[in-house]
Coordinates of C-alpha atoms in Angstrom, one line a residue:
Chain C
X17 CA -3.4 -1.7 45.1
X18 CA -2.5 -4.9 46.5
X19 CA -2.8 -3.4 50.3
X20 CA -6.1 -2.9 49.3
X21 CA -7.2 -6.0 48.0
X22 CA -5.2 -7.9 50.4
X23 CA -7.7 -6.8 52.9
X24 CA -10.6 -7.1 50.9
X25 CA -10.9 -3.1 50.9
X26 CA -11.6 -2.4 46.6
X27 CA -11.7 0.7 45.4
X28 CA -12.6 3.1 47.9
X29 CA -13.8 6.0 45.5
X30 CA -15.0 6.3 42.5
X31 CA -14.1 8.9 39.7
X32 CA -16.2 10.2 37.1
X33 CA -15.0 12.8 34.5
X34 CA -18.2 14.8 33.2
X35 CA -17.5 16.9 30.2
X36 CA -19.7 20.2 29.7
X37 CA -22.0 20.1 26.7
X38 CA -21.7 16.5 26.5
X39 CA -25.6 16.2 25.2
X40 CA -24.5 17.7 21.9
X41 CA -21.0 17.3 21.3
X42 CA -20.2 15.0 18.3
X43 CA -18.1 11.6 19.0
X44 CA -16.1 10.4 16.6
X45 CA -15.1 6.4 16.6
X46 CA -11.5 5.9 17.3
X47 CA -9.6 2.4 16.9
X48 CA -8.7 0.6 19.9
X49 CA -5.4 -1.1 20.2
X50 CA -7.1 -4.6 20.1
X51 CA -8.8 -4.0 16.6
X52 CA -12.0 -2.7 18.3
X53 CA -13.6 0.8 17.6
X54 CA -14.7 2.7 20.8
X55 CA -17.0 6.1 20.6
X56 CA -14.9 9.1 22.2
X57 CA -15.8 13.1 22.5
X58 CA -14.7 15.0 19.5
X59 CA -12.5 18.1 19.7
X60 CA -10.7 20.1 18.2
X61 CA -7.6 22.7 18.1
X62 CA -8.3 25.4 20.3
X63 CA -11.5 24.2 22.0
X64 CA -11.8 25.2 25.5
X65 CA -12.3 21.6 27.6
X66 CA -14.0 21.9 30.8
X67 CA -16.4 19.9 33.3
X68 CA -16.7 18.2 36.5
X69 CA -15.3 15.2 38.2
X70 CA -17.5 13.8 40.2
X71 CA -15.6 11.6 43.4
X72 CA -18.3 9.1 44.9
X73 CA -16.9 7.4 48.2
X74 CA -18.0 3.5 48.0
X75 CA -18.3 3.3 51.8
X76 CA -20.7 5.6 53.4
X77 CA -19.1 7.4 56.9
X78 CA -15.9 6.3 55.3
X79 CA -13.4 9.2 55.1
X80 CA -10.9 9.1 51.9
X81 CA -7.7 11.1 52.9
X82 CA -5.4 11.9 50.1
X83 CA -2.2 14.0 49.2
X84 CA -4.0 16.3 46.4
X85 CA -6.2 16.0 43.6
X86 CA -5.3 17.2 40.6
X87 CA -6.8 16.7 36.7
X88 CA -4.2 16.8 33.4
X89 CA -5.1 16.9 30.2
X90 CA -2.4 14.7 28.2
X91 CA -1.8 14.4 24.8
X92 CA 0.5 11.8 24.2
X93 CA 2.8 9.0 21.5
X94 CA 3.6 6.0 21.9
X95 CA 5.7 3.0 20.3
X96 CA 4.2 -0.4 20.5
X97 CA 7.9 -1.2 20.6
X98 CA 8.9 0.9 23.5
X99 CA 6.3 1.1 25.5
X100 CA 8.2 2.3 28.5
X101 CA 8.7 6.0 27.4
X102 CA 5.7 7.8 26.4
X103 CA 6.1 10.8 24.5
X104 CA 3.9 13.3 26.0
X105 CA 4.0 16.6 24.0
X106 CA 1.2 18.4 25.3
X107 CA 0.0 18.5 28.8
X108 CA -1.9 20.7 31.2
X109 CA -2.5 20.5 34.7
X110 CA -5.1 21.9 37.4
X111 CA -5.1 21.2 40.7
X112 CA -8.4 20.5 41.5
X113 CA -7.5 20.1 45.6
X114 CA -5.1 20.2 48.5
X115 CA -4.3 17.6 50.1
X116 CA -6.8 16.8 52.7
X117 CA -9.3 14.7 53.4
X118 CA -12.9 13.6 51.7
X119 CA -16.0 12.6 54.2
X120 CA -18.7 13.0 51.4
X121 CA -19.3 12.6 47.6
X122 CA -17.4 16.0 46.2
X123 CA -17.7 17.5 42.6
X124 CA -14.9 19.8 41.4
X125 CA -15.6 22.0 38.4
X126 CA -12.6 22.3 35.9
X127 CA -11.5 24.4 32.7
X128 CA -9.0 24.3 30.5
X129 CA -9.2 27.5 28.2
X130 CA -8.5 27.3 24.6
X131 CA -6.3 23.8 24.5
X132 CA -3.9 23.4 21.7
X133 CA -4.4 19.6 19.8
X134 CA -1.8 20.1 17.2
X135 CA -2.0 16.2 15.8
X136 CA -4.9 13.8 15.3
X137 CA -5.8 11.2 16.9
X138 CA -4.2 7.4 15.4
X139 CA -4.3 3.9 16.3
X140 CA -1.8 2.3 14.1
X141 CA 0.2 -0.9 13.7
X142 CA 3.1 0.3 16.0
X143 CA 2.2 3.7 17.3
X144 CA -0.5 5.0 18.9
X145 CA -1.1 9.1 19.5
X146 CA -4.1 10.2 22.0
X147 CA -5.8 12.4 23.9
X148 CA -7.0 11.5 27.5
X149 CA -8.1 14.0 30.9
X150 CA -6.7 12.2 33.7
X151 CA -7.8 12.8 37.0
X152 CA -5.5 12.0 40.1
X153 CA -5.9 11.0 43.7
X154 CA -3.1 11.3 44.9
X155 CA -2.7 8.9 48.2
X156 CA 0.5 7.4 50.3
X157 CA 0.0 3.8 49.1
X158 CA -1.9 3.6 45.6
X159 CA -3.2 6.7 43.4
X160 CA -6.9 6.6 42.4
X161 CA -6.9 7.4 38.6
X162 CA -9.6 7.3 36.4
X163 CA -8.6 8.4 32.4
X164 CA -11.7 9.5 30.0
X165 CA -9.8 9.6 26.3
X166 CA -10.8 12.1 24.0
X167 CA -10.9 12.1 20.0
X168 CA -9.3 14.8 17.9
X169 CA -9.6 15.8 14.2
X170 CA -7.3 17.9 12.3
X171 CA -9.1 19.9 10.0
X172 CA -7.8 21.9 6.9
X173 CA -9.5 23.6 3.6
X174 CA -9.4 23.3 -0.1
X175 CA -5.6 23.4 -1.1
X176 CA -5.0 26.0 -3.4
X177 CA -2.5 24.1 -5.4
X178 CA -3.8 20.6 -6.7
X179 CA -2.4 19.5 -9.8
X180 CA -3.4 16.0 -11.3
X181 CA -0.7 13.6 -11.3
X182 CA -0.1 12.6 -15.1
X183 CA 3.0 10.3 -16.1
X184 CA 3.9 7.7 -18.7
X185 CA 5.6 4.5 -17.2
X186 CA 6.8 1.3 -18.6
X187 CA 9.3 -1.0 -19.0
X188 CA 10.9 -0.9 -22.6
X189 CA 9.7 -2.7 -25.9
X190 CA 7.2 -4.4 -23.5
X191 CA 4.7 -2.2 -21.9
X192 CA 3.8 1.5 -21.8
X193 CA 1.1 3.1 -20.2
X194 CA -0.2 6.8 -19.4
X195 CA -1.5 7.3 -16.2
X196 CA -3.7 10.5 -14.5
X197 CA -5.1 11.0 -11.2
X198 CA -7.3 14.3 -11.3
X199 CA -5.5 15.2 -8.4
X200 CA -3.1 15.0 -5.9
X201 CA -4.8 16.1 -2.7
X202 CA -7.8 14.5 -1.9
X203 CA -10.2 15.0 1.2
X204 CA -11.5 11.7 3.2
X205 CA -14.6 11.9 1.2
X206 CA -13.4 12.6 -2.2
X207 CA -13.2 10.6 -5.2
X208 CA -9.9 9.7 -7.3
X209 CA -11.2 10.0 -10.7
X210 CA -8.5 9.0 -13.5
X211 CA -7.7 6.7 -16.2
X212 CA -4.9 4.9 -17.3
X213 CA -4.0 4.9 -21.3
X214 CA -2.5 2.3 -23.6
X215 CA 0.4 3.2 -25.2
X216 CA 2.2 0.2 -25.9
X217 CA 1.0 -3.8 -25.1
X218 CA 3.7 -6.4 -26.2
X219 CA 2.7 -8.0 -23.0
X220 CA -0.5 -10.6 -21.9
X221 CA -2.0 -8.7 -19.9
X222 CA -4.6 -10.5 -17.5
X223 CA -6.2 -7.8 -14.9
X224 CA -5.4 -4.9 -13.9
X225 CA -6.5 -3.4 -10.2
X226 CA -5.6 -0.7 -8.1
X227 CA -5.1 -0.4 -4.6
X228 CA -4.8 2.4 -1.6
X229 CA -2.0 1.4 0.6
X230 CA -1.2 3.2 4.1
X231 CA 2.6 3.5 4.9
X232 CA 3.2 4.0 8.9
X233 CA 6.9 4.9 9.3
X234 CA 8.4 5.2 12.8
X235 CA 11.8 5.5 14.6
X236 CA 14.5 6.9 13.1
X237 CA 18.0 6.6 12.0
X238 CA 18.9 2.6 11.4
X239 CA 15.6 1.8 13.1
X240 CA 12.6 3.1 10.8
X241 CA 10.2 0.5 10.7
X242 CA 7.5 0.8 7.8
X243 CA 4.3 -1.3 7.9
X244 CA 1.9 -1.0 4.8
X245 CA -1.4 -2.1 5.0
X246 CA -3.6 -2.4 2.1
X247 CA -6.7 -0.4 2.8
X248 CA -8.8 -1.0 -0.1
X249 CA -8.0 -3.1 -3.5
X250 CA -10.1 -3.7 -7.0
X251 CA -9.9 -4.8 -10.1
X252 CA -10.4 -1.9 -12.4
X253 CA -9.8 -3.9 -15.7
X254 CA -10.1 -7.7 -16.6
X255 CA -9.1 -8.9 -20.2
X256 CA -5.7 -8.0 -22.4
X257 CA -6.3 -4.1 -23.9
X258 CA -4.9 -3.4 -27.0
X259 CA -3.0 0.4 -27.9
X260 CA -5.0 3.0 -27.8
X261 CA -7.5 2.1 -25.3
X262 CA -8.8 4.3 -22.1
X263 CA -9.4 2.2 -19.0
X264 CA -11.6 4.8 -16.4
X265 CA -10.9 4.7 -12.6
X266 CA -12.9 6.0 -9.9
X267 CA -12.1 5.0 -6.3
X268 CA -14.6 6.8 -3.7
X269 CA -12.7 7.3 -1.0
X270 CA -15.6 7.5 1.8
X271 CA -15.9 3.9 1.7
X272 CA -12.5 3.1 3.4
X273 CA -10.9 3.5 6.8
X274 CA -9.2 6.4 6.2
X275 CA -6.9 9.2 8.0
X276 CA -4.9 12.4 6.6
X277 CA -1.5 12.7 5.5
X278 CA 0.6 13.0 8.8
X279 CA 4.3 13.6 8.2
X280 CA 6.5 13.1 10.8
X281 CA 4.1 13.8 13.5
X282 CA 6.6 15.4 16.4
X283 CA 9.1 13.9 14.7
X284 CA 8.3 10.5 15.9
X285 CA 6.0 9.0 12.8
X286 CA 4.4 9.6 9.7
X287 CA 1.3 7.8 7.9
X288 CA 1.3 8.6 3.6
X289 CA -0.8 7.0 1.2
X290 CA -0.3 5.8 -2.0
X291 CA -2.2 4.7 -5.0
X292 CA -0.5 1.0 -6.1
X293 CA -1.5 0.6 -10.0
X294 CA -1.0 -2.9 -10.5
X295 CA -1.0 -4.7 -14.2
X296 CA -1.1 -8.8 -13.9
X297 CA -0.2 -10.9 -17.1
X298 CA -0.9 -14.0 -17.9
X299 CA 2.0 -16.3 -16.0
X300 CA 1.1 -13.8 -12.6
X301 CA 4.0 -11.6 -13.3
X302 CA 2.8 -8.1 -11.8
X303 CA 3.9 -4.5 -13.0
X304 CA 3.6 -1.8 -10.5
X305 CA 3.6 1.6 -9.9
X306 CA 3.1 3.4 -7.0
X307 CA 2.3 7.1 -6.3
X308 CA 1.7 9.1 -3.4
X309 CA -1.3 11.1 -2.9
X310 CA -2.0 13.4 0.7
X311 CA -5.3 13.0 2.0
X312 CA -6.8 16.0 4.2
X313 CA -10.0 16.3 6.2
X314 CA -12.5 18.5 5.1
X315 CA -14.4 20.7 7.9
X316 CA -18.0 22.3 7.1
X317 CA -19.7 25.2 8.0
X318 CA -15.9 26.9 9.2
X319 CA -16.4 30.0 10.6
X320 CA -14.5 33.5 9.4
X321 CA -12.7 33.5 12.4
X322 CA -11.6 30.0 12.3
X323 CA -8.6 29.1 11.0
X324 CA -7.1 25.7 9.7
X325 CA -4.5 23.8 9.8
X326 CA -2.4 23.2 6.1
X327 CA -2.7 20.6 4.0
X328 CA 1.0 18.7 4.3
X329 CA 3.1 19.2 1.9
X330 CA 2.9 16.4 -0.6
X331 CA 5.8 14.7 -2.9
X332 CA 6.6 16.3 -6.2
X333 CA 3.4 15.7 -8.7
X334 CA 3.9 15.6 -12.4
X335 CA 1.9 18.4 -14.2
X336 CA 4.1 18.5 -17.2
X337 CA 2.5 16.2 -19.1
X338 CA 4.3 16.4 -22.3
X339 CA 7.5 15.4 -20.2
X340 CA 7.9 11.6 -21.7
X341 CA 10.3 10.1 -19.7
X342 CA 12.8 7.2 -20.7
X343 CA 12.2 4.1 -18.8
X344 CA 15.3 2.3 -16.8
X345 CA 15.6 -1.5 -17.0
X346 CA 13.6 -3.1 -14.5
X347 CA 15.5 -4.0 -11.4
X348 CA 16.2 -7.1 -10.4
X349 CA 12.7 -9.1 -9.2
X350 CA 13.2 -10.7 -6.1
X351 CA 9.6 -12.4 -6.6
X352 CA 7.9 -12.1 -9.6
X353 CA 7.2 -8.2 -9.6
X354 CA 8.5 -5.3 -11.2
X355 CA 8.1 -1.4 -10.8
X356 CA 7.3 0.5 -13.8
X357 CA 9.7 2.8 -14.0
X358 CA 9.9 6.8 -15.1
X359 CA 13.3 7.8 -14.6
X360 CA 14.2 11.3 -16.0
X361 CA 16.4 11.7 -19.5
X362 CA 17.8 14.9 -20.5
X363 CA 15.6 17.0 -18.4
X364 CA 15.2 16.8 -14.6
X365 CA 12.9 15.9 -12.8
X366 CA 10.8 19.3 -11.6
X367 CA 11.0 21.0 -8.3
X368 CA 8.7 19.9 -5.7
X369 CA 6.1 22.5 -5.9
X370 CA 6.6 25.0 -2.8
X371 CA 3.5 24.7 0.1
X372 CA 0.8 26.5 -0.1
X373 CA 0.9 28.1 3.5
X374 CA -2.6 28.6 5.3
X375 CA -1.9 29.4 8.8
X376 CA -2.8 27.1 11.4
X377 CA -5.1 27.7 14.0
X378 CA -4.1 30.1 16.3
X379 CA -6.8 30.7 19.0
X380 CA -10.3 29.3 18.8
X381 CA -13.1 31.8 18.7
X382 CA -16.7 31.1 18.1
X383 CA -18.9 28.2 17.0
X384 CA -17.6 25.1 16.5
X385 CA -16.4 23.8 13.3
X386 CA -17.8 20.4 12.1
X387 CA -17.2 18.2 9.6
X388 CA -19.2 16.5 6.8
X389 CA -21.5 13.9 7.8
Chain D
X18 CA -22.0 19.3 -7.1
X19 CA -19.2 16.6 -5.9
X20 CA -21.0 13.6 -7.1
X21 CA -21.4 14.6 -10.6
X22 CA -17.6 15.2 -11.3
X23 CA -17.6 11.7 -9.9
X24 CA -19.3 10.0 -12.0
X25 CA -19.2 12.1 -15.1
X26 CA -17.8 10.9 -18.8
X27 CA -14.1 10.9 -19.0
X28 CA -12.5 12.7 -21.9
X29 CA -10.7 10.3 -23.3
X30 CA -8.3 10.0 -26.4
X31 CA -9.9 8.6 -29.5
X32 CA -8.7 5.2 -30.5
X33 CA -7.9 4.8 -33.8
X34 CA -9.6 2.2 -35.7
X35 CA -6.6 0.9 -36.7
X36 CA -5.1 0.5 -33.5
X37 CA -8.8 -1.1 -32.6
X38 CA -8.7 -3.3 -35.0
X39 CA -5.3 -4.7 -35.9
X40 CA -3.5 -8.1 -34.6
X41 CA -2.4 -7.4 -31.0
X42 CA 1.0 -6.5 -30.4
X43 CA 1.6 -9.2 -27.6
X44 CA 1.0 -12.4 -30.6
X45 CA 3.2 -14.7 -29.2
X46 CA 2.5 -18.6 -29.4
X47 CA 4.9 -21.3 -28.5
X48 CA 3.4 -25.0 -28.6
X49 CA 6.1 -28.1 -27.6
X50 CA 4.2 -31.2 -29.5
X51 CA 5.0 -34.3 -31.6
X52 CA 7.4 -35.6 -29.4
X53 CA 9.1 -38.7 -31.3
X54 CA 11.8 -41.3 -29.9
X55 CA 14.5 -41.9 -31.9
X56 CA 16.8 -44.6 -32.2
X57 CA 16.7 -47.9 -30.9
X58 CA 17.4 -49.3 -27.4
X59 CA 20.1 -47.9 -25.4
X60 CA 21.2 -45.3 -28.1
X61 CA 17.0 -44.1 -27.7
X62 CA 16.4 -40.3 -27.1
X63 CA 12.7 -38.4 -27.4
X64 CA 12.7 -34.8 -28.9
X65 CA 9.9 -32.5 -29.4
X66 CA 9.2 -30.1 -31.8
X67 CA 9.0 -26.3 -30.5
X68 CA 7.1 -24.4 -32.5
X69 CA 6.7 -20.9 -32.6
X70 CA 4.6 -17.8 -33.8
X71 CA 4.8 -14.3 -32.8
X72 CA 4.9 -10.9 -34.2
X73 CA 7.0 -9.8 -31.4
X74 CA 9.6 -7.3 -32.7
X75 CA 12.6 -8.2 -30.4
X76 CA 12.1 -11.9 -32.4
X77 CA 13.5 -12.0 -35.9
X78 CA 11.9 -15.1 -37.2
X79 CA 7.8 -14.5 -36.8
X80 CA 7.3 -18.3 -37.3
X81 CA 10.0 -21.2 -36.2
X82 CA 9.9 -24.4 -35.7
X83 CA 12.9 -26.7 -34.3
X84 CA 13.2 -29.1 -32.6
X85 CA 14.9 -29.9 -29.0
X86 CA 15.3 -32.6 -26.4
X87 CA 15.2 -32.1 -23.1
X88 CA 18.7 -31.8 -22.5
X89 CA 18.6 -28.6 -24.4
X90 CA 15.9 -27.1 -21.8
X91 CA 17.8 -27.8 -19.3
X92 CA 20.8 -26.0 -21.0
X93 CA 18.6 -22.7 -21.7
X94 CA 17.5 -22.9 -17.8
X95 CA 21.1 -22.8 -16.5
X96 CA 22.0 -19.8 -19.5
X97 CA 18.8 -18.0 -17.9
X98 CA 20.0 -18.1 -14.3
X99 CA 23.3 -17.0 -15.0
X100 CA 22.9 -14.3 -17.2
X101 CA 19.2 -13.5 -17.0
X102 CA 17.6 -11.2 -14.0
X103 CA 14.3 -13.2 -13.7
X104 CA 13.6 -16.2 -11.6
X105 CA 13.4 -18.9 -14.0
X106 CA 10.6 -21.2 -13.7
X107 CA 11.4 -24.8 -12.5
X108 CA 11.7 -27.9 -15.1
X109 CA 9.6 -31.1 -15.0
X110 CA 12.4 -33.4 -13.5
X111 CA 14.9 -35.5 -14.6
X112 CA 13.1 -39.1 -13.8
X113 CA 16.1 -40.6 -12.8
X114 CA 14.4 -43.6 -11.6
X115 CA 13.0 -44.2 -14.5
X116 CA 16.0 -44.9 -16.2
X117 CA 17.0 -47.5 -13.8
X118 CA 16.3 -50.8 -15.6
X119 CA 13.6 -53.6 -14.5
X120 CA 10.8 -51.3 -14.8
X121 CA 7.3 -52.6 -15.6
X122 CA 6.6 -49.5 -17.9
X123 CA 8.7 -48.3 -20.7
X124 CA 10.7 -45.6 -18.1
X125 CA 11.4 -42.6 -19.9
X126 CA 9.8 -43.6 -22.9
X127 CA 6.9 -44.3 -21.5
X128 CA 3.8 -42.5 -23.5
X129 CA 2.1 -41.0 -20.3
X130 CA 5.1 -39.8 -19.3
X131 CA 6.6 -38.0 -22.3
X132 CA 3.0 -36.4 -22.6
X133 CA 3.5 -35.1 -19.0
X134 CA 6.8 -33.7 -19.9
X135 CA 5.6 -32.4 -23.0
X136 CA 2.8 -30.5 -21.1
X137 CA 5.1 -29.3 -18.6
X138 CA 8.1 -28.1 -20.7
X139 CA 5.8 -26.1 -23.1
X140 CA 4.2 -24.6 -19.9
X141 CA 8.2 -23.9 -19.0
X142 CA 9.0 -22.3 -22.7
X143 CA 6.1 -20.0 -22.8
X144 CA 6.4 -18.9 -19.2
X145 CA 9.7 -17.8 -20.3
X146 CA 9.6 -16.5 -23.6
X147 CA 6.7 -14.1 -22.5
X148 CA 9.1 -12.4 -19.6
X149 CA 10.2 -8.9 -20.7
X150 CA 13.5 -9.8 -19.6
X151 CA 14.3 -12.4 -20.8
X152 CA 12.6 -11.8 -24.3
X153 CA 15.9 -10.5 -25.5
X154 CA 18.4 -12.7 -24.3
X155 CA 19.8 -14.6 -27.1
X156 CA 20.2 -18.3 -25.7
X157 CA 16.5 -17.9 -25.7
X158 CA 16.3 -16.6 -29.4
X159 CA 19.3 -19.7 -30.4
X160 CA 16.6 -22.2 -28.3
X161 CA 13.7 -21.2 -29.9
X162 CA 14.7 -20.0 -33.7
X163 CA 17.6 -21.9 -34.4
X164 CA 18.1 -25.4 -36.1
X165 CA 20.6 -26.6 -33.7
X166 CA 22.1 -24.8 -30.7
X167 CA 25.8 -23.7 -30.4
X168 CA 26.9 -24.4 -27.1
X169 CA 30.0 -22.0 -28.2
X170 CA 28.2 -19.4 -28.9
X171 CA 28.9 -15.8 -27.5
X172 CA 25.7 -14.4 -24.6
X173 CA 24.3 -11.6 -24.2
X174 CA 21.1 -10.0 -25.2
X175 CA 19.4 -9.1 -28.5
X176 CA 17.6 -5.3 -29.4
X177 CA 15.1 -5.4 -31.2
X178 CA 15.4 -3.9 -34.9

């Protein structure tokens, strides 16, 4: 690159990746690195990708010799924090052709049959996973490149397990509260529909809110970082309730930037939600309690043939709701919060519930499956 | 079909009217007032009256009233951090300075200033007294309930009942 622009030469060609069906194919918006949303192609597992790249020579009777052209299709990780090696765990390649020699705009027709996207696409705090076609000229000096990335969605169905999440917390003599989520799985566009009930209020309670809260864990061993952003946060009560009192929550989820559940995506990250219940008294001391829930992405219109990929596993959920369980002393508060806590007494705590298992997608078919507007 | 579960009544437990209806379980009022210098000269000392109404369980006495100078704050703040898990809350300071003589104003027995440690101090006491743990330690029960405080006296915490 600098031979070239040391003489003033530029680019000599000029790449262009055109996908087939482009005119109808839905885009999806996809966060850039930078903060910034960009529109990319939307696929998904299984789909077929093909096209044309299009090389235009920038100087006409110039001739563009080269050592091969080739086009991959990449999917690919990587750590903000080790930028160096990029984890590449799917990757296709076509040779699109031999080394030679190029005297006039070409177009080269290319098809990769029935590609497997195991992950979604994510843009995260210190990993990124995407999708790109890559299409090389390979020369003696400097490659021409030209990358197009591509959006993918991970789709799965109604879980067939999905028990609420119901569970009395508290700290003792002070505060104790009943808790329900309707459920534990909940698609992008769902609604958390609950309520939280007064058992016990020794406490001056000021507000209470509740808040979705993304976890992004990567490396492993001693070096698991985990950032937590707070995705969406409101008050859900303001004033001191007495016993016996209902407080109602509803949190649509469509509202917020959202993505599913992904646990330890090819073993390099994971991104969990978790609902944060948070109880403020009158000197700003806060009680907490947080609980995961697994978020999925509903598809539409599926096709019989079609099928998707399983809602991950979630954490054990509490459908015994008769199970009152003693609460342990708070822990030591570094700052002025404490976790309401539910440890066990005389009974354990319950199994995790085994995983439903709904095979994933094995080859793609027919039609294409889309997803709610 | 989704949007009315959404938005649809929530079944929930009936309140009793006597739970609806009856004091609230977190009564608990601590005032710090009539403070009142005693003594003449250099032997002077200011004390206020902490008064107290709750109907806490974990607190025996549902209405108290001592009083305490602020010596003996700054004795329940150093029984607090040892003892105690919580962060304990800062105490309006000691006013050295003001103890140094040829002052213009009456130094620590000066009226605006008792009235700003009165403020302070009863901001102190309550943000205390309402932490659930430190509700049941008993220097804080001794500060608050008893006539006069035992520095001898044995810590630890209080159950309610």
């Amino acid at each position: 690159m600098y031979f070239q622009s040391f003489f003033g030469f530029g680019q000599s060609a000029e790449i262009d990746i055109i996908l087939d069906g482009a005119a109808t194919r839905r885009t999806a918006e996809v966060k850039t690195e930078d903060g910034k949303k960009e529109r990319l192609f939307l696929f998904f597992d299984g789909e077929s990708l093909s096209g044309k790249v299009n090389i235009t020579l920038k100087r006409p009777g110039y001739k563009l010799e080269h050592q091969g052209i080739k086009i991959e299709f990449l999917g690919q990780i990587e750590l903000y924090y080790d930028r160096g090696n990029q984890h590449e765990f799917t990757s296709l390649v076509k040779e699109l052709a031999r080394p030679g020699e190029l005297h006039h705009n070409t177009s080269y027709d290319f098809d990769f049959n029935q590609v497997e996207k195991p992950y979604e696409v994510y843009t995260g705090t210190n990993v990124k996973l995407r999708y790109f076609l890559r299409v090389t000229v390979v020369r003696r000096l400097t490659d021409i490149v030209k990358e197009v990335d591509l959006a993918v969605h991970t789709l799965s169905s109604y879980p067939e397990m999905n028990s609420s999440i119901k569970m009395e917390v508290g700290i003792e003599d002070s505060l104790h509260i009943e808790f329900e989520y309707n459920k534990s799985k909940y698609h992008l566009k769902d609604v958390i529909v609950g309520k939280i009930y007064f058992l016990l209020v020794r406490i001056k309670i000021r507000h209470m809110e509740i808040a979705i809260i993304r976890r992004e864990t990567t490396g492993s061993g001693p070096n698991v970082f985990n950032e937590n952003e707070t995705i969406a946060k409101y008050e859900i009560m303001d004033g001191s309730p007495v016993r016996g009192e209902s407080i109602p929550i509803r949190v649509f989820l469509a509202g917020y930037d959202l993505t599913p559940t992904m646990r330890d995506i090819n073993k390099k990250f994971s991104v969990r939600y978790y609902l944060n219940l948070v109880l403020v008294d009158e000197e700003e001391r806060r009680y907490f309690k947080q609980q995961e829930i697994t978020l999925w992405r509903k598809g539409d219109r599926i096709r019989k043939s079609l099928q998707m990929a399983p809602v991950p596993v979630t954490t054990p959920t509490n459908g015994e709701s008769d199970q009152v369980q003693a609460f342990e002393k708070i822990p030591t508060p570094v700052s002025e919060e404490a976790s309401l806590e539910d440890s066990p007494t005389e009974e354990p705590a319950p199994n995790p519930t085994p995983s439903e298992d709904i095979p994933r997608v094995e080859s793609y078919a027919e039609g294409v499956p889309t997803e709610d507007a | 079909m989704d949007n009315t579960e959404a938005t649809r009544r929530l079944h929930t437990k009936k309140q009793t009217l006597d739970d609806a209806y009856a004091a609230p379980a977190n009564f608990l009022e601590i005032d710090v007032i009539n403070p009142i210098t005693h003594g003449v000269a250099k032997k002077r000392y200011t004390d206020y009256e902490v008064r107290m109404r709750t109907n806490l369980p974990v607190f025996k006495i549902k209405e108290s009233s001592v009083r305490r100078r602020y010596s003996d704050f700054e004795w329940l703040r150093s029984e607090l951090e040892r003892d105690s898990k919580i962060v304990v809350p800062a105490l309006p300071g000691k006013a050295i300075k003001r103890q140094l003589p040829f002052r213009n104003d009456d130094g620590i027995y000066d009226e605006d200033f008792i009235e700003d440690r009165r403020k302070s101090l009863e901001g102190f006491v309550n943000k205390i007294a309402g932490h659930p743990l430190a509700q049941n330690e008993r220097c804080l029960h001794m500060f608050l309930q008893e006539p006069v405080i035992d520095k001898n006296y044995v810590p630890g915490k209080i159950r309610p009942n």
